[in-house]
CSV table of C-alpha atoms in Angstrom, one decimal:
chain,number,residue,atom,x,y,z
A,1,MET,CA,0.1,-0.3,0.1
A,2,HIS,CA,2.8,2.5,0.8
A,3,TYR,CA,4.6,1.7,-2.1
A,4,THR,CA,1.7,2.0,-4.5
A,5,LEU,CA,0.1,5.0,-3.0
A,6,VAL,CA,3.2,7.1,-1.8
A,7,LEU,CA,6.2,6.4,-3.8
A,8,SER,CA,5.0,4.9,-7.2
A,9,PRO,CA,4.3,7.7,-9.8
A,10,GLU,CA,1.1,6.6,-9.9
A,11,GLY,CA,0.1,6.8,-6.3
A,12,PRO,CA,-1.4,10.5,-5.9
A,13,THR,CA,-3.6,10.2,-9.2
A,14,LEU,CA,-4.7,6.6,-8.1
A,15,LEU,CA,-5.8,8.1,-4.6
A,16,ARG,CA,-7.5,11.0,-5.8
A,17,MET,CA,-9.6,8.7,-8.2
A,18,ILE,CA,-9.8,6.3,-5.0
A,19,GLN,CA,-11.4,9.6,-3.3
A,20,SER,CA,-13.8,10.3,-6.2
A,21,VAL,CA,-15.2,7.0,-6.1
A,22,HIS,CA,-15.5,6.5,-2.0
A,23,ASN,CA,-17.3,10.1,-2.5
A,24,MET,CA,-19.9,8.8,-5.1
A,25,ILE,CA,-20.9,5.0,-3.5
A,26,PRO,CA,-24.3,5.6,-1.9
A,27,TYR,CA,-22.9,3.5,1.4
A,28,THR,CA,-26.1,4.4,3.5
A,29,ALA,CA,-28.2,3.1,1.0
A,30,ILE,CA,-26.7,-0.4,0.7
A,31,ARG,CA,-26.0,-0.8,4.4
A,32,GLN,CA,-29.9,-0.7,4.7
A,33,ALA,CA,-30.5,-3.3,1.7
A,34,LEU,CA,-28.2,-5.6,3.6
A,35,LYS,CA,-30.0,-5.5,6.7
A,36,ILE,CA,-33.0,-7.4,5.1
A,37,GLY,CA,-33.3,-10.5,6.4
A,38,ASN,CA,-34.5,-12.4,3.5
A,39,VAL,CA,-31.5,-13.0,0.8
A,40,ALA,CA,-33.5,-13.2,-2.6
A,41,THR,CA,-34.8,-9.8,-1.5
A,42,MET,CA,-31.4,-8.4,-0.1
A,43,LEU,CA,-29.7,-9.2,-3.2
A,44,SER,CA,-32.5,-7.6,-5.2
A,45,ALA,CA,-32.3,-4.7,-3.2
A,46,VAL,CA,-29.1,-4.4,-3.9
A,47,MET,CA,-28.8,-4.8,-7.2
A,48,ARG,CA,-31.5,-2.0,-7.8
A,49,VAL,CA,-29.6,0.5,-6.0
A,50,ILE,CA,-26.3,-0.9,-8.0
A,51,LEU,CA,-27.8,-1.4,-11.3
A,52,ALA,CA,-31.3,-0.1,-11.4
A,53,LYS,CA,-31.5,2.5,-14.5
A,54,ALA,CA,-34.4,5.5,-14.8
A,55,SER,CA,-34.7,6.7,-18.1
A,56,VAL,CA,-37.4,7.0,-21.0
A,57,GLY,CA,-35.6,4.3,-22.8
A,58,THR,CA,-36.2,1.9,-19.8
A,59,ILE,CA,-39.5,2.6,-19.6
A,60,THR,CA,-40.2,2.3,-23.1
A,61,ASN,CA,-38.3,-0.8,-23.8
A,62,TRP,CA,-40.2,-2.7,-20.9
A,63,ILE,CA,-43.8,-1.5,-22.0
A,64,GLY,CA,-42.7,-2.6,-25.3
A,65,VAL,CA,-42.9,0.7,-27.2
A,66,THR,CA,-39.0,0.6,-27.9
A,67,SER,CA,-36.7,-2.1,-28.8
A,68,GLY,CA,-32.9,-1.5,-27.6
A,69,ALA,CA,-33.5,2.3,-27.1
A,70,ASP,CA,-30.3,3.5,-24.7
A,71,GLU,CA,-31.5,3.2,-21.3
A,72,GLY,CA,-28.7,5.6,-19.7
A,73,MET,CA,-26.3,4.3,-17.2
A,74,ASN,CA,-26.9,2.7,-13.7
A,75,LEU,CA,-25.5,4.0,-10.4
A,76,LEU,CA,-22.1,1.6,-11.1
A,77,GLN,CA,-21.6,3.1,-14.5
A,78,GLN,CA,-22.5,7.0,-13.4
A,79,ILE,CA,-19.5,6.5,-11.1
A,80,ILE,CA,-17.2,5.3,-13.8
A,81,TYR,CA,-18.6,8.0,-16.1
A,82,GLN,CA,-18.2,10.9,-13.9
A,83,VAL,CA,-14.9,10.1,-12.4
A,84,LEU,CA,-13.3,9.5,-16.0
A,85,ASN,CA,-15.1,12.4,-17.3
A,86,TRP,CA,-13.3,14.6,-14.6
A,87,ASP,CA,-10.1,13.5,-16.0
A,88,LYS,CA,-11.1,14.0,-19.7
A,89,ARG,CA,-12.6,17.5,-18.7
A,90,GLU,CA,-8.6,18.5,-17.3
A,91,LEU,CA,-7.2,17.0,-20.2
A,92,LYS,CA,-9.2,18.9,-22.8
A,93,ASN,CA,-8.4,22.0,-20.9
A,94,ARG,CA,-4.7,21.4,-21.3
A,95,ALA,CA,-5.0,20.0,-24.8
A,96,ALA,CA,-6.8,23.7,-25.6
A,97,LYS,CA,-4.3,25.9,-23.2
A,98,MET,CA,-1.4,24.1,-25.2
A,99,GLU,CA,-2.9,25.0,-28.7
A,100,LYS,CA,-2.5,28.5,-27.6
A,101,GLU,CA,0.8,28.8,-26.1
A,102,LYS,CA,4.0,30.3,-27.5
A,103,ASN,CA,5.9,27.6,-28.5
A,104,SER,CA,2.8,25.3,-29.5
A,105,PRO,CA,3.2,23.1,-32.6
A,106,PRO,CA,1.9,24.3,-36.0
A,107,LYS,CA,-1.3,23.4,-36.4
A,108,GLU,CA,-0.4,21.1,-38.8
A,109,VAL,CA,1.4,18.9,-36.5
A,110,LEU,CA,-1.8,18.9,-33.8
A,111,SER,CA,-3.9,18.0,-36.6
A,112,GLU,CA,-2.1,15.3,-37.9
A,113,ILE,CA,-1.6,13.9,-34.1
A,114,ARG,CA,-5.4,13.8,-33.8
A,115,THR,CA,-5.9,12.4,-37.2
A,116,TRP,CA,-3.4,9.5,-36.3
A,117,LEU,CA,-5.1,8.9,-33.0
A,118,SER,CA,-8.8,8.4,-34.6
A,119,GLU,CA,-8.4,7.5,-37.8
A,120,ARG,CA,-5.6,5.4,-38.3
A,121,SER,CA,-5.3,1.6,-38.0
A,122,ARG,CA,-4.2,-0.7,-35.0
A,123,THR,CA,-1.9,-2.0,-37.7
A,124,GLU,CA,-0.6,1.7,-39.0
A,125,HIS,CA,-0.5,2.3,-34.8
A,126,ASP,CA,2.1,-0.5,-34.4
A,127,GLU,CA,4.1,0.1,-37.7
A,128,CYS,CA,4.9,3.4,-36.1
A,129,ARG,CA,6.1,2.0,-33.2
A,130,ARG,CA,8.3,-0.4,-35.2
A,131,GLN,CA,9.6,2.4,-37.1
A,132,SER,CA,10.4,4.6,-33.7
A,133,ALA,CA,12.0,1.7,-32.1
A,134,GLU,CA,14.3,1.0,-34.9
A,135,GLN,CA,15.2,4.3,-36.2
A,136,SER,CA,15.8,5.8,-32.9
A,137,MET,CA,13.0,8.5,-33.5
A,138,SER,CA,10.2,9.7,-31.6
A,139,ILE,CA,6.7,8.9,-32.1
A,140,VAL,CA,5.6,12.5,-33.4
A,141,ALA,CA,8.6,12.5,-36.0
A,142,ILE,CA,7.6,8.9,-37.1
A,143,ILE,CA,3.9,10.4,-37.4
A,144,MET,CA,4.9,13.7,-39.5
A,145,ALA,CA,7.2,12.2,-41.8
A,146,MET,CA,4.4,9.4,-42.8
A,147,SER,CA,2.5,12.6,-43.2
A,148,PRO,CA,2.2,14.6,-46.6
A,149,HIS,CA,3.1,17.6,-44.5
A,150,SER,CA,6.6,18.9,-44.0
A,151,VAL,CA,7.2,20.8,-40.7
A,152,GLU,CA,10.1,22.1,-39.3
A,153,MET,CA,9.6,22.0,-35.5
A,154,THR,CA,12.4,23.9,-32.6
A,155,GLU,CA,13.0,21.3,-29.8
A,156,ALA,CA,10.4,23.0,-27.6
A,157,GLN,CA,7.6,22.6,-29.9
A,158,HIS,CA,8.7,19.1,-30.1
A,159,ALA,CA,8.1,18.5,-26.6
A,160,ASN,CA,4.9,20.5,-26.4
A,161,ALA,CA,3.9,18.5,-29.1
A,162,MET,CA,5.1,14.9,-27.5
A,163,THR,CA,3.0,16.2,-24.5
A,164,TYR,CA,0.2,17.0,-26.5
A,165,LEU,CA,0.1,13.5,-28.0
A,166,GLY,CA,0.1,12.0,-24.3
A,167,ILE,CA,-2.7,14.2,-23.4
A,168,GLN,CA,-4.6,12.8,-26.7
A,169,LEU,CA,-3.9,9.4,-25.5
A,170,GLY,CA,-5.2,10.0,-22.2
A,171,ILE,CA,-8.3,11.6,-23.3
A,172,ARG,CA,-8.9,8.7,-25.9
A,173,ASP,CA,-8.1,5.9,-23.5
A,174,ARG,CA,-10.8,7.6,-21.3
A,175,GLN,CA,-13.3,7.9,-24.2
A,176,GLN,CA,-12.9,4.4,-24.7
A,177,ILE,CA,-13.1,2.9,-21.4
A,178,ILE,CA,-16.2,5.0,-21.0
A,179,LYS,CA,-17.8,3.7,-24.1
A,180,ALA,CA,-17.1,0.0,-23.7
A,181,LEU,CA,-18.4,0.2,-19.9
A,182,CYS,CA,-21.0,2.9,-19.8
A,183,GLN,CA,-22.2,3.5,-23.0
A,184,ARG,CA,-22.8,0.0,-24.8
A,185,ASN,CA,-25.6,-1.5,-26.1
A,186,PRO,CA,-26.4,-3.7,-25.3
A,187,ASP,CA,-25.1,-3.3,-21.5
A,188,GLN,CA,-22.2,-6.0,-21.4
A,189,MET,CA,-21.1,-4.8,-17.9
A,190,THR,CA,-24.5,-5.0,-16.5
A,191,ALA,CA,-25.0,-8.5,-17.8
A,192,ALA,CA,-21.5,-9.4,-16.6
A,193,VAL,CA,-22.2,-8.3,-12.7
A,194,ARG,CA,-25.5,-10.0,-12.5
A,195,ASP,CA,-23.8,-13.1,-14.0
A,196,ALA,CA,-21.4,-12.9,-11.3
A,197,VAL,CA,-23.8,-12.3,-8.3
A,198,ASP,CA,-26.2,-15.4,-9.8
A,199,ALA,CA,-22.9,-17.3,-9.7
A,200,TYR,CA,-21.9,-16.8,-6.1
A,201,THR,CA,-25.3,-16.6,-5.1
A,202,PRO,CA,-25.2,-20.0,-2.9
A,203,MET,CA,-22.0,-18.2,-1.0
A,204,ILE,CA,-23.6,-15.1,-0.8
A,205,ARG,CA,-26.9,-17.1,0.5
A,206,GLN,CA,-24.6,-18.7,3.4
A,207,ILE,CA,-22.3,-15.8,4.4
A,208,HIS,CA,-25.4,-13.3,4.7
A,209,GLN,CA,-26.9,-15.9,6.9
A,210,ALA,CA,-23.8,-16.4,8.8
A,211,VAL,CA,-22.5,-12.7,9.1
A,212,ASN,CA,-23.6,-9.0,9.5
A,213,LEU,CA,-23.1,-7.4,5.9
A,214,SER,CA,-24.4,-4.0,6.8
A,215,ASP,CA,-21.6,-3.7,9.8
A,216,THR,CA,-18.9,-5.4,7.4
A,217,MET,CA,-19.8,-2.5,4.9
A,218,TRP,CA,-19.7,0.1,7.7
A,219,ASP,CA,-16.0,-1.4,8.6
A,220,PHE,CA,-15.2,-0.9,4.9
A,221,GLU,CA,-16.1,2.5,4.4
A,222,ARG,CA,-14.7,3.5,7.7
A,223,PHE,CA,-11.1,1.4,6.9
A,224,LEU,CA,-11.6,3.3,3.4
A,225,THR,CA,-12.2,6.8,4.8
A,226,ASP,CA,-8.9,6.2,7.6
A,227,MET,CA,-6.6,5.1,4.5
A,228,LEU,CA,-7.2,7.9,2.3
A,229,LYS,CA,-7.2,10.5,5.1
A,230,MET,CA,-3.8,8.9,6.6
A,231,SER,CA,-2.7,8.7,2.8
A,232,LYS,CA,-2.0,12.7,2.5
A,233,PRO,CA,0.9,14.3,3.7
A,234,SER,CA,0.7,15.8,7.0
A,235,GLY,CA,2.8,18.0,9.1
A,236,ALA,CA,3.0,22.0,9.8
A,237,LYS,CA,2.4,24.1,6.6
A,238,GLY,CA,5.5,24.1,3.9
A,239,GLN,CA,6.8,21.2,6.3
A,240,GLU,CA,4.5,18.3,4.8
A,241,LYS,CA,5.7,14.9,5.3
A,242,PRO,CA,4.2,11.4,3.5
A,243,PRO,CA,3.3,8.7,5.3
A,244,SER,CA,5.9,6.1,6.5
A,245,VAL,CA,5.7,2.5,6.3
A,246,GLU,CA,4.8,2.2,10.0
A,247,ASP,CA,1.9,4.5,9.1
A,248,TYR,CA,0.4,1.7,7.1
A,249,VAL,CA,1.1,-1.0,9.4
A,250,ASP,CA,-1.0,1.0,12.4
A,251,LEU,CA,-3.7,1.5,9.8
A,252,LEU,CA,-3.9,-2.2,9.3
A,253,HIS,CA,-3.8,-2.6,13.2
A,254,ARG,CA,-6.5,-0.3,13.8
A,255,HIS,CA,-8.4,-2.1,11.7
A,256,GLN,CA,-7.7,-5.6,12.0
A,257,SER,CA,-10.6,-6.5,14.7
A,258,SER,CA,-13.1,-5.8,11.4
A,259,SER,CA,-11.4,-8.4,9.7
A,260,HIS,CA,-11.2,-10.8,12.5
A,261,LYS,CA,-14.9,-10.5,13.5
A,262,PHE,CA,-16.0,-11.1,10.1
A,263,LEU,CA,-13.7,-14.3,9.8
A,264,HIS,CA,-14.7,-15.5,13.3
A,265,GLN,CA,-18.7,-15.2,12.4
A,266,VAL,CA,-18.0,-17.0,9.0
A,267,ALA,CA,-16.1,-19.7,10.9
A,268,LYS,CA,-18.8,-20.0,13.4
A,269,ASN,CA,-22.2,-19.5,11.7
A,270,GLY,CA,-21.2,-20.4,8.0
A,271,GLN,CA,-20.5,-24.3,8.5
A,272,ASP,CA,-21.1,-24.9,4.6
A,273,VAL,CA,-19.1,-22.0,3.4
A,274,MET,CA,-16.1,-23.5,5.4
A,275,THR,CA,-16.8,-26.8,4.0
A,276,TRP,CA,-16.5,-25.6,0.5
A,277,TRP,CA,-13.1,-23.8,1.1
A,278,LYS,CA,-11.7,-26.9,2.8
A,279,GLU,CA,-12.8,-29.0,-0.2
A,280,TYR,CA,-11.1,-26.5,-2.0
A,281,VAL,CA,-8.0,-26.2,-0.5
A,282,HIS,CA,-7.7,-29.9,-0.4
A,283,MET,CA,-8.3,-30.1,-4.0
A,284,ALA,CA,-6.2,-27.2,-5.1
A,285,ALA,CA,-3.0,-29.0,-2.7
A,286,ALA,CA,-3.7,-32.0,-4.5
A,287,GLN,CA,-2.8,-30.4,-8.0
A,288,PHE,CA,1.2,-29.7,-6.4
A,289,ARG,CA,1.6,-33.9,-5.5
A,290,THR,CA,4.2,-35.4,-7.6
A,291,ASP,CA,3.8,-39.3,-6.5
A,292,ALA,CA,0.3,-38.9,-8.0
A,293,LYS,CA,-1.5,-37.6,-11.1
A,294,PRO,CA,-3.9,-34.8,-10.9
A,295,PRO,CA,-7.7,-35.2,-12.0
A,296,PRO,CA,-8.3,-34.7,-15.8
A,297,THR,CA,-9.1,-31.1,-16.4
A,298,THR,CA,-10.3,-29.4,-19.7
A,299,ALA,CA,-7.4,-26.7,-19.1
A,300,VAL,CA,-5.5,-25.0,-21.4
A,301,VAL,CA,-2.3,-26.2,-20.8
A,302,PRO,CA,-1.8,-30.1,-21.7
A,303,GLU,CA,-1.9,-32.7,-18.7
A,304,HIS,CA,1.1,-34.1,-19.0
A,305,ILE,CA,2.8,-30.8,-18.8
A,306,SER,CA,0.7,-29.8,-16.0
A,307,ALA,CA,1.8,-32.8,-14.0
A,308,GLY,CA,5.7,-32.2,-14.6
A,309,GLY,CA,6.0,-33.3,-17.8
A,310,ALA,CA,7.2,-29.4,-18.9
A,311,LYS,CA,10.6,-30.0,-16.6
A,312,LYS,CA,11.5,-33.1,-18.7
A,313,ALA,CA,10.9,-31.0,-22.0
A,314,VAL,CA,12.9,-28.0,-21.1
A,315,GLU,CA,15.9,-30.1,-19.9
A,316,SER,CA,15.7,-31.6,-23.1
A,317,ALA,CA,15.6,-28.7,-24.7
A,318,PHE,CA,18.5,-27.0,-22.8
A,319,GLY,CA,20.4,-30.7,-23.7
A,320,SER,CA,20.2,-29.7,-27.3
A,321,LEU,CA,21.9,-26.5,-27.0
A,322,SER,CA,25.7,-25.9,-27.8
A,323,ALA,CA,28.0,-26.2,-24.9
A,324,GLU,CA,28.7,-22.7,-24.8
A,325,ASP,CA,25.0,-21.7,-25.2
A,326,GLN,CA,24.6,-24.2,-22.5
A,327,LYS,CA,27.2,-22.4,-20.3
A,328,ALA,CA,25.9,-18.8,-21.1
A,329,VAL,CA,22.4,-19.9,-20.0
A,330,LYS,CA,23.8,-21.2,-16.7
A,331,GLN,CA,25.9,-18.3,-16.2
A,332,GLU,CA,22.4,-16.0,-16.4
A,333,LEU,CA,20.3,-18.7,-14.5
A,334,THR,CA,22.9,-18.6,-11.5
A,335,ALA,CA,22.7,-14.8,-11.7
A,336,TYR,CA,19.4,-14.8,-11.2
A,337,GLN,CA,18.8,-17.1,-8.6
A,338,GLN,CA,21.3,-15.0,-6.7
A,339,TYR,CA,19.5,-11.9,-7.5
A,340,LEU,CA,16.1,-13.7,-6.0
A,341,ASP,CA,18.0,-14.8,-3.3
A,342,ASN,CA,19.2,-11.1,-2.6
A,343,LEU,CA,15.2,-9.6,-3.3
A,344,HIS,CA,13.9,-12.2,-0.6
A,345,SER,CA,16.5,-11.5,1.9
A,346,ALA,CA,16.2,-7.6,1.2
A,347,SER,CA,12.5,-8.4,1.9
A,348,ALA,CA,13.2,-10.0,5.0
A,349,SER,CA,15.3,-7.4,6.3
A,350,ARG,CA,12.5,-5.0,5.4
A,351,ILE,CA,10.0,-7.1,7.5
A,352,ALA,CA,12.3,-7.2,10.3
A,353,ALA,CA,12.7,-3.2,10.5
A,354,VAL,CA,8.6,-2.7,10.5
A,355,ILE,CA,8.6,-4.8,13.3
A,356,LYS,CA,11.4,-3.3,15.4
A,357,ARG,CA,10.0,-0.2,14.2
A,358,THR,CA,12.9,0.8,13.7
A,359,HIS,CA,11.9,3.6,11.2
A,360,SER,CA,14.7,2.3,9.0
A,361,THR,CA,13.2,1.3,5.7
A,362,PRO,CA,11.6,3.9,3.1
A,363,TYR,CA,9.4,1.2,1.8
A,364,GLY,CA,7.7,-2.1,2.9
A,365,PRO,CA,8.5,-5.7,2.5
A,366,GLY,CA,7.6,-7.6,-0.8
A,367,ALA,CA,9.9,-9.3,-3.5
A,368,TYR,CA,7.2,-9.7,-6.2
A,369,LEU,CA,6.9,-5.9,-6.0
A,370,ALA,CA,10.0,-6.0,-7.0
A,371,ARG,CA,9.4,-7.9,-10.1
A,372,TRP,CA,6.6,-5.7,-11.1
A,373,GLN,CA,8.4,-2.8,-11.1
A,374,HIS,CA,11.2,-4.2,-13.3
A,375,LEU,CA,8.9,-5.4,-15.9
A,376,MET,CA,7.7,-1.8,-15.8
A,377,ASP,CA,11.1,0.0,-16.0
A,378,THR,CA,12.2,-2.6,-18.9
A,379,THR,CA,9.1,-1.5,-20.9
A,380,PRO,CA,10.6,0.5,-24.2
A,381,VAL,CA,9.4,4.0,-24.3
A,382,THR,CA,9.7,6.5,-27.7
A,383,PRO,CA,12.5,8.7,-27.7
A,384,ALA,CA,12.3,12.3,-25.8
A,385,LYS,CA,14.1,14.1,-28.8
A,386,ALA,CA,12.8,13.9,-32.6
A,387,LYS,CA,16.1,12.1,-32.8
A,388,GLY,CA,17.3,10.1,-29.5
A,389,GLU,CA,17.5,6.9,-28.0
A,390,VAL,CA,14.6,4.8,-27.1
A,391,ARG,CA,13.9,5.3,-23.3
A,392,TYR,CA,12.1,2.9,-20.8
A,393,GLY,CA,10.0,2.9,-18.3
A,394,GLY,CA,12.7,3.4,-15.8
A,395,SER,CA,14.2,6.1,-17.2
A,396,LYS,CA,14.2,9.5,-15.2
A,397,SER,CA,12.1,11.7,-17.8
A,398,VAL,CA,9.4,8.9,-17.9
A,399,LYS,CA,9.0,8.8,-14.4
A,400,GLU,CA,9.1,12.2,-13.9
A,401,GLU,CA,6.2,12.8,-16.8
A,402,GLY,CA,4.5,10.0,-14.8
A,403,ARG,CA,4.2,12.3,-11.4
A,404,LYS,CA,2.4,14.8,-12.9
A,405,ASP,CA,-1.6,14.6,-12.6
A,406,VAL,CA,-4.1,15.1,-15.6
A,407,ASP,CA,-3.7,18.8,-14.9
A,408,GLY,CA,-0.3,18.9,-15.3
A,409,ASN,CA,0.8,19.9,-12.1
A,410,GLU,CA,3.6,17.8,-10.0
A,411,ALA,CA,1.5,15.3,-8.3
A,412,GLY,CA,3.5,13.2,-6.0
A,413,PHE,CA,3.9,13.2,-2.3
A,414,VAL,CA,7.8,12.7,-2.9
A,415,THR,CA,10.0,13.6,-5.5
A,416,GLU,CA,11.2,11.2,-8.3
A,417,GLU,CA,14.8,11.8,-6.8
A,418,GLN,CA,13.6,10.9,-3.1
A,419,ALA,CA,11.8,8.0,-4.9
A,420,GLU,CA,14.7,6.5,-6.6
A,421,LYS,CA,16.9,7.2,-3.7
A,422,ALA,CA,14.5,5.3,-1.1
A,423,VAL,CA,14.3,2.3,-3.5
A,424,ASP,CA,17.2,1.8,-5.5
A,425,GLU,CA,19.4,2.0,-2.4
A,426,LYS,CA,17.4,-1.1,-1.1
A,427,THR,CA,16.7,-3.3,-4.1
A,428,PRO,CA,19.3,-5.2,-6.0
A,429,ASP,CA,19.7,-5.0,-9.8
A,430,ALA,CA,18.1,-7.8,-12.0
A,431,PRO,CA,20.7,-9.4,-14.1
A,432,SER,CA,20.0,-9.8,-17.9
A,433,VAL,CA,18.6,-12.6,-19.0
A,434,GLU,CA,18.4,-12.1,-22.8
A,435,SER,CA,20.7,-15.0,-24.0
A,436,THR,CA,18.4,-17.5,-21.9
A,437,ILE,CA,15.5,-15.9,-23.2
A,438,ARG,CA,16.5,-15.8,-26.8
A,439,LEU,CA,17.5,-19.9,-27.0
A,440,LEU,CA,14.8,-21.4,-24.8
A,441,GLY,CA,12.0,-18.8,-25.0
A,442,GLY,CA,10.5,-20.0,-28.2
A,443,ASN,CA,10.7,-23.6,-27.3
A,444,PHE,CA,9.4,-23.0,-23.6
A,445,ARG,CA,6.4,-21.5,-25.3
A,446,ALA,CA,5.7,-24.6,-27.5
A,447,ILE,CA,6.0,-26.7,-24.5
A,448,ILE,CA,3.3,-25.0,-22.5
A,449,SER,CA,1.2,-24.9,-25.5
A,450,GLY,CA,1.7,-28.7,-26.1
A,451,GLU,CA,3.4,-28.3,-29.6
A,452,LEU,CA,6.4,-29.7,-28.5
A,453,GLN,CA,7.0,-32.4,-25.8
């Protein structure tokens, strides 16, 4: 939580969006619906609060006057639409302001960027990205090179054009999300939510009988309110400090009684639910037994692969490599194993520091978070200049840009330098495994798909 909401470049933006959603959820109405004793009536009431639509189209479709008319949006869709629309409005204001600036790119460039986003196909977009990486040219430069216009831009104009492209991408992303989730006809999202509730109705029925769900919703609301309040910098004006890892530990300690109460009620009153989970855990654990063949499944991965056959196939693929290639793969795997050991060791030391409350760790434990961050940091990003080196997600300029909110202002609780210092000093660097992926990656994918045995 601390890393995601404080140190991560997207943390403040994510926090703002959670706050917006939190303010729009009608907790009181949902809690009242959850108090209904009859499960079917309770589910119907909750679904009406969340998914009911009230519009002329709803009425005319219901009485048969029209068929397939737009019924508007339900509460869930309205929340999604409103939150994303606020962002879209801010981005549009930034774009309009940028078009009038002194160093604004020529109108032909702005028009071509908008055309590229709205009219070009996915294939053309992929081709632009490929050429940008191969030719070490920015996306904007590639777009203009493929256009009929011949326009010269200064470095400042090119930088603004890159920013303008990012703004337009942000607008388009939000428009597409709204279109897919809120304005689609037929309404697939509402149908998906109803199907999910129907699928879990037996478990919901048992939990409703065992637990006071209204109190659980109240506990969740209090936790979210406390988390949002605590996640903001505090202190005297001009001396605000972001929350520490220990602050989030204290947050979880304050609210752990709520989860204990919920689990206790389920364990005490929901015997059927407990039986289902025990059976599931036993079944899941049985899949990892090496002395018995797992039950037949319809999974995509073939049975002989899931039952340990992949190890033999990978060993066979490794054996087919030359001695020199085998040596290179062994060296990379040894280095990567050491990297994983160092990650887990660093995570364990951070856990110890948090438990002892030494306030010496800048971020919390977690080895898998480092792997996720490594994937983000190694993602290629278009060059910042018209002609320059390809950047990556870990590049300073990319992270600094990521810390800007939709209004263009710095949104982070900590600067990029502070975040890098906090993380890089405690996290080992991941070694290169390019040779292993190049030599065994294709065979491994074929093994998993069942094409190679």
